Amino acid sequence: MAAAALMVRGGAVRDRAIVWSLLGHGVLALLVLIGGIVVHRSPPLTQLAIKATIVDPDALRQLRTAPNPVPEPAPKPEPKPEPAPEPDRRLKEQQSEQERQAPQQKRELAARREKDVLAKQQADKAKAQLAEKQR
């Protein structure tokens, strides 16, 4: 399409950007084919690589040895746990007495609750009878 625009005289005169674009691409293609521009360096890269790999023959070579391993410290013996002191006999007796009395206390508590419930029911009945009499 660009070539057709160049062949037509009116198209080429109106749009010069296409001509410059084609010329620029042509120059770039020419540079690639020639091999590019050579920039001279001082010293050349190949010489730098050689200098970097030269080893001084007079240098003393010392083999690296692995450092001696640090001995692990001996584990400390764990202290024996102190024997638990025996509970006081009085405390044991109190606990056993409480355990014996627990069922009895539960029965007494249940009996009190029953009495309270009955007393409340009787009070409610009395209030209801009083209310009926006042009507």
PDB file of C-alpha atoms in Angstrom:
ATOM      1  CA  MET A   1       0.000   0.000   0.000  1.00  0.00           C
ATOM      2  CA  ALA A   2       2.853   2.343   0.821  1.00  0.00           C
ATOM      3  CA  ALA A   3       4.473   1.502  -2.500  1.00  0.00           C
ATOM      4  CA  ALA A   4       1.260   2.329  -4.336  1.00  0.00           C
ATOM      5  CA  ALA A   5       1.160   5.687  -2.549  1.00  0.00           C
ATOM      6  CA  LEU A   6       4.716   6.412  -3.679  1.00  0.00           C
ATOM      7  CA  MET A   7       3.949   5.625  -7.300  1.00  0.00           C
ATOM      8  CA  VAL A   8       1.124   8.048  -7.396  1.00  0.00           C
ATOM      9  CA  ARG A   9       2.707  11.441  -7.614  1.00  0.00           C
ATOM     10  CA  GLY A  10       0.056  13.262  -5.640  1.00  0.00           C
ATOM     11  CA  GLY A  11       0.250  10.819  -2.717  1.00  0.00           C
ATOM     12  CA  ALA A  12       4.014  11.073  -2.403  1.00  0.00           C
ATOM     13  CA  VAL A  13       4.006  14.827  -2.397  1.00  0.00           C
ATOM     14  CA  ARG A  14       1.286  15.063   0.222  1.00  0.00           C
ATOM     15  CA  ASP A  15       2.722  12.521   2.697  1.00  0.00           C
ATOM     16  CA  ARG A  16       6.514  12.729   3.023  1.00  0.00           C
ATOM     17  CA  ALA A  17       6.516  10.768   6.303  1.00  0.00           C
ATOM     18  CA  ILE A  18       6.187   7.518   4.374  1.00  0.00           C
ATOM     19  CA  VAL A  19       9.262   8.361   2.285  1.00  0.00           C
ATOM     20  CA  TRP A  20      11.356   9.177   5.379  1.00  0.00           C
ATOM     21  CA  SER A  21      10.140   6.037   7.127  1.00  0.00           C
ATOM     22  CA  LEU A  22      11.169   3.847   4.204  1.00  0.00           C
ATOM     23  CA  LEU A  23      14.558   5.577   3.949  1.00  0.00           C
ATOM     24  CA  GLY A  24      15.188   5.106   7.694  1.00  0.00           C
ATOM     25  CA  HIS A  25      14.294   1.441   7.518  1.00  0.00           C
ATOM     26  CA  GLY A  26      16.568   1.014   4.517  1.00  0.00           C
ATOM     27  CA  VAL A  27      19.518   2.578   6.359  1.00  0.00           C
ATOM     28  CA  LEU A  28      18.917   0.326   9.363  1.00  0.00           C
ATOM     29  CA  ALA A  29      18.767  -2.737   7.120  1.00  0.00           C
ATOM     30  CA  LEU A  30      22.042  -1.664   5.452  1.00  0.00           C
ATOM     31  CA  LEU A  31      23.753  -1.313   8.846  1.00  0.00           C
ATOM     32  CA  VAL A  32      22.567  -4.740   9.913  1.00  0.00           C
ATOM     33  CA  LEU A  33      23.838  -6.303   6.706  1.00  0.00           C
ATOM     34  CA  ILE A  34      27.238  -4.591   6.902  1.00  0.00           C
ATOM     35  CA  GLY A  35      27.716  -5.651  10.495  1.00  0.00           C
ATOM     36  CA  GLY A  36      27.039  -2.534  12.439  1.00  0.00           C
ATOM     37  CA  ILE A  37      29.277   0.280  13.562  1.00  0.00           C
ATOM     38  CA  VAL A  38      32.476  -0.779  15.305  1.00  0.00           C
ATOM     39  CA  VAL A  39      33.266   1.257  18.395  1.00  0.00           C
ATOM     40  CA  HIS A  40      36.961   1.045  19.223  1.00  0.00           C
ATOM     41  CA  ARG A  41      37.753   0.422  22.836  1.00  0.00           C
ATOM     42  CA  SER A  42      40.986   0.671  24.634  1.00  0.00           C
ATOM     43  CA  PRO A  43      41.931  -2.134  25.447  1.00  0.00           C
ATOM     44  CA  PRO A  44      39.734  -4.574  23.522  1.00  0.00           C
ATOM     45  CA  LEU A  45      37.355  -6.747  25.508  1.00  0.00           C
ATOM     46  CA  THR A  46      39.291  -9.912  24.692  1.00  0.00           C
ATOM     47  CA  GLN A  47      42.406  -8.499  26.329  1.00  0.00           C
ATOM     48  CA  LEU A  48      40.451  -7.574  29.434  1.00  0.00           C
ATOM     49  CA  ALA A  49      39.202 -11.125  29.721  1.00  0.00           C
ATOM     50  CA  ILE A  50      42.728 -12.523  29.417  1.00  0.00           C
ATOM     51  CA  LYS A  51      44.114 -10.164  32.071  1.00  0.00           C
ATOM     52  CA  ALA A  52      41.370 -11.119  34.466  1.00  0.00           C
ATOM     53  CA  THR A  53      42.246 -14.813  34.239  1.00  0.00           C
ATOM     54  CA  ILE A  54      46.036 -14.586  34.663  1.00  0.00           C
ATOM     55  CA  VAL A  55      47.218 -16.105  37.939  1.00  0.00           C
ATOM     56  CA  ASP A  56      50.407 -14.996  39.640  1.00  0.00           C
ATOM     57  CA  PRO A  57      52.675 -18.084  39.661  1.00  0.00           C
ATOM     58  CA  ASP A  58      54.629 -16.808  42.687  1.00  0.00           C
ATOM     59  CA  ALA A  59      51.547 -16.675  44.876  1.00  0.00           C
ATOM     60  CA  LEU A  60      51.466 -19.183  47.709  1.00  0.00           C
ATOM     61  CA  ARG A  61      48.643 -21.594  47.435  1.00  0.00           C
ATOM     62  CA  GLN A  62      47.106 -22.652  50.675  1.00  0.00           C
ATOM     63  CA  LEU A  63      44.479 -25.292  50.722  1.00  0.00           C
ATOM     64  CA  ARG A  64      41.441 -24.313  52.633  1.00  0.00           C
ATOM     65  CA  THR A  65      40.719 -26.744  55.366  1.00  0.00           C
ATOM     66  CA  ALA A  66      37.447 -27.099  57.101  1.00  0.00           C
ATOM     67  CA  PRO A  67      37.497 -25.514  60.554  1.00  0.00           C
ATOM     68  CA  ASN A  68      37.543 -27.890  63.470  1.00  0.00           C
ATOM     69  CA  PRO A  69      34.023 -28.592  64.615  1.00  0.00           C
ATOM     70  CA  VAL A  70      33.144 -27.089  67.954  1.00  0.00           C
ATOM     71  CA  PRO A  71      32.460 -29.845  70.460  1.00  0.00           C
ATOM     72  CA  GLU A  72      28.924 -29.810  71.709  1.00  0.00           C
ATOM     73  CA  PRO A  73      28.623 -29.079  75.394  1.00  0.00           C
ATOM     74  CA  ALA A  74      27.587 -32.004  77.521  1.00  0.00           C
ATOM     75  CA  PRO A  75      23.914 -31.862  78.416  1.00  0.00           C
ATOM     76  CA  LYS A  76      23.323 -30.721  81.952  1.00  0.00           C
ATOM     77  CA  PRO A  77      21.641 -33.296  84.137  1.00  0.00           C
ATOM     78  CA  GLU A  78      18.124 -32.298  84.958  1.00  0.00           C
ATOM     79  CA  PRO A  79      17.539 -31.728  88.648  1.00  0.00           C
ATOM     80  CA  LYS A  80      15.272 -34.263  90.255  1.00  0.00           C
ATOM     81  CA  PRO A  81      11.881 -32.860  91.089  1.00  0.00           C
ATOM     82  CA  GLU A  82      11.333 -32.288  94.750  1.00  0.00           C
ATOM     83  CA  PRO A  83       8.952 -34.765  96.309  1.00  0.00           C
ATOM     84  CA  ALA A  84       5.532 -33.287  96.787  1.00  0.00           C
ATOM     85  CA  PRO A  85       4.827 -32.642 100.461  1.00  0.00           C
ATOM     86  CA  GLU A  86       2.217 -34.893 101.941  1.00  0.00           C
ATOM     87  CA  PRO A  87      -1.102 -33.155 102.473  1.00  0.00           C
ATOM     88  CA  ASP A  88      -1.930 -32.387 106.056  1.00  0.00           C
ATOM     89  CA  ARG A  89      -3.952 -35.098 107.819  1.00  0.00           C
ATOM     90  CA  ARG A  90      -6.439 -32.527 109.026  1.00  0.00           C
ATOM     91  CA  LEU A  91      -6.998 -31.352 105.480  1.00  0.00           C
ATOM     92  CA  LYS A  92      -7.552 -34.931 104.331  1.00  0.00           C
ATOM     93  CA  GLU A  93     -10.022 -35.514 107.141  1.00  0.00           C
ATOM     94  CA  GLN A  94     -11.926 -32.323 106.321  1.00  0.00           C
ATOM     95  CA  GLN A  95     -12.174 -33.296 102.666  1.00  0.00           C
ATOM     96  CA  SER A  96     -13.379 -36.784 103.454  1.00  0.00           C
ATOM     97  CA  GLU A  97     -15.936 -35.375 105.931  1.00  0.00           C
ATOM     98  CA  GLN A  98     -17.202 -32.938 103.288  1.00  0.00           C
ATOM     99  CA  GLU A  99     -17.514 -35.784 100.801  1.00  0.00           C
ATOM    100  CA  ARG A 100     -19.543 -37.779 103.321  1.00  0.00           C
ATOM    101  CA  GLN A 101     -21.773 -34.816 104.131  1.00  0.00           C
ATOM    102  CA  ALA A 102     -22.345 -33.798 100.511  1.00  0.00           C
ATOM    103  CA  PRO A 103     -25.258 -36.220  99.851  1.00  0.00           C
ATOM    104  CA  GLN A 104     -26.849 -35.311 103.170  1.00  0.00           C
ATOM    105  CA  GLN A 105     -26.540 -31.578 102.392  1.00  0.00           C
ATOM    106  CA  LYS A 106     -28.103 -32.153  98.978  1.00  0.00           C
ATOM    107  CA  ARG A 107     -31.066 -33.916 100.584  1.00  0.00           C
ATOM    108  CA  GLU A 108     -31.508 -31.092 103.112  1.00  0.00           C
ATOM    109  CA  LEU A 109     -31.323 -28.482 100.359  1.00  0.00           C
ATOM    110  CA  ALA A 110     -33.932 -30.346  98.291  1.00  0.00           C
ATOM    111  CA  ALA A 111     -36.222 -30.570 101.343  1.00  0.00           C
ATOM    112  CA  ARG A 112     -35.881 -26.805 101.980  1.00  0.00           C
ATOM    113  CA  ARG A 113     -36.723 -26.043  98.358  1.00  0.00           C
ATOM    114  CA  GLU A 114     -39.768 -28.279  98.559  1.00  0.00           C
ATOM    115  CA  LYS A 115     -40.941 -26.508 101.726  1.00  0.00           C
ATOM    116  CA  ASP A 116     -40.390 -23.109 100.088  1.00  0.00           C
ATOM    117  CA  VAL A 117     -42.377 -24.163  97.015  1.00  0.00           C
ATOM    118  CA  LEU A 118     -45.242 -25.476  99.184  1.00  0.00           C
ATOM    119  CA  ALA A 119     -45.232 -22.306 101.292  1.00  0.00           C
ATOM    120  CA  LYS A 120     -45.363 -20.176  98.160  1.00  0.00           C
ATOM    121  CA  GLN A 121     -48.234 -22.223  96.741  1.00  0.00           C
ATOM    122  CA  GLN A 122     -50.177 -21.838 100.000  1.00  0.00           C
ATOM    123  CA  ALA A 123     -49.536 -18.098 100.001  1.00  0.00           C
ATOM    124  CA  ASP A 124     -50.773 -17.860  96.397  1.00  0.00           C
ATOM    125  CA  LYS A 125     -53.917 -19.824  97.303  1.00  0.00           C
ATOM    126  CA  ALA A 126     -54.547 -17.545 100.260  1.00  0.00           C
ATOM    127  CA  LYS A 127     -54.174 -14.454  98.049  1.00  0.00           C
ATOM    128  CA  ALA A 128     -56.520 -15.952  95.479  1.00  0.00           C
ATOM    129  CA  GLN A 129     -59.164 -16.684  98.167  1.00  0.00           C
ATOM    130  CA  LEU A 130     -58.843 -13.157  99.542  1.00  0.00           C
ATOM    131  CA  ALA A 131     -59.283 -11.745  96.054  1.00  0.00           C
ATOM    132  CA  GLU A 132     -62.442 -13.856  95.538  1.00  0.00           C
ATOM    133  CA  LYS A 133     -63.922 -12.686  98.833  1.00  0.00           C
ATOM    134  CA  GLN A 134     -63.351  -9.044  97.938  1.00  0.00           C
ATOM    135  CA  ARG A 135     -65.253  -9.403  94.687  1.00  0.00           C
TER     136      ARG A 135
END
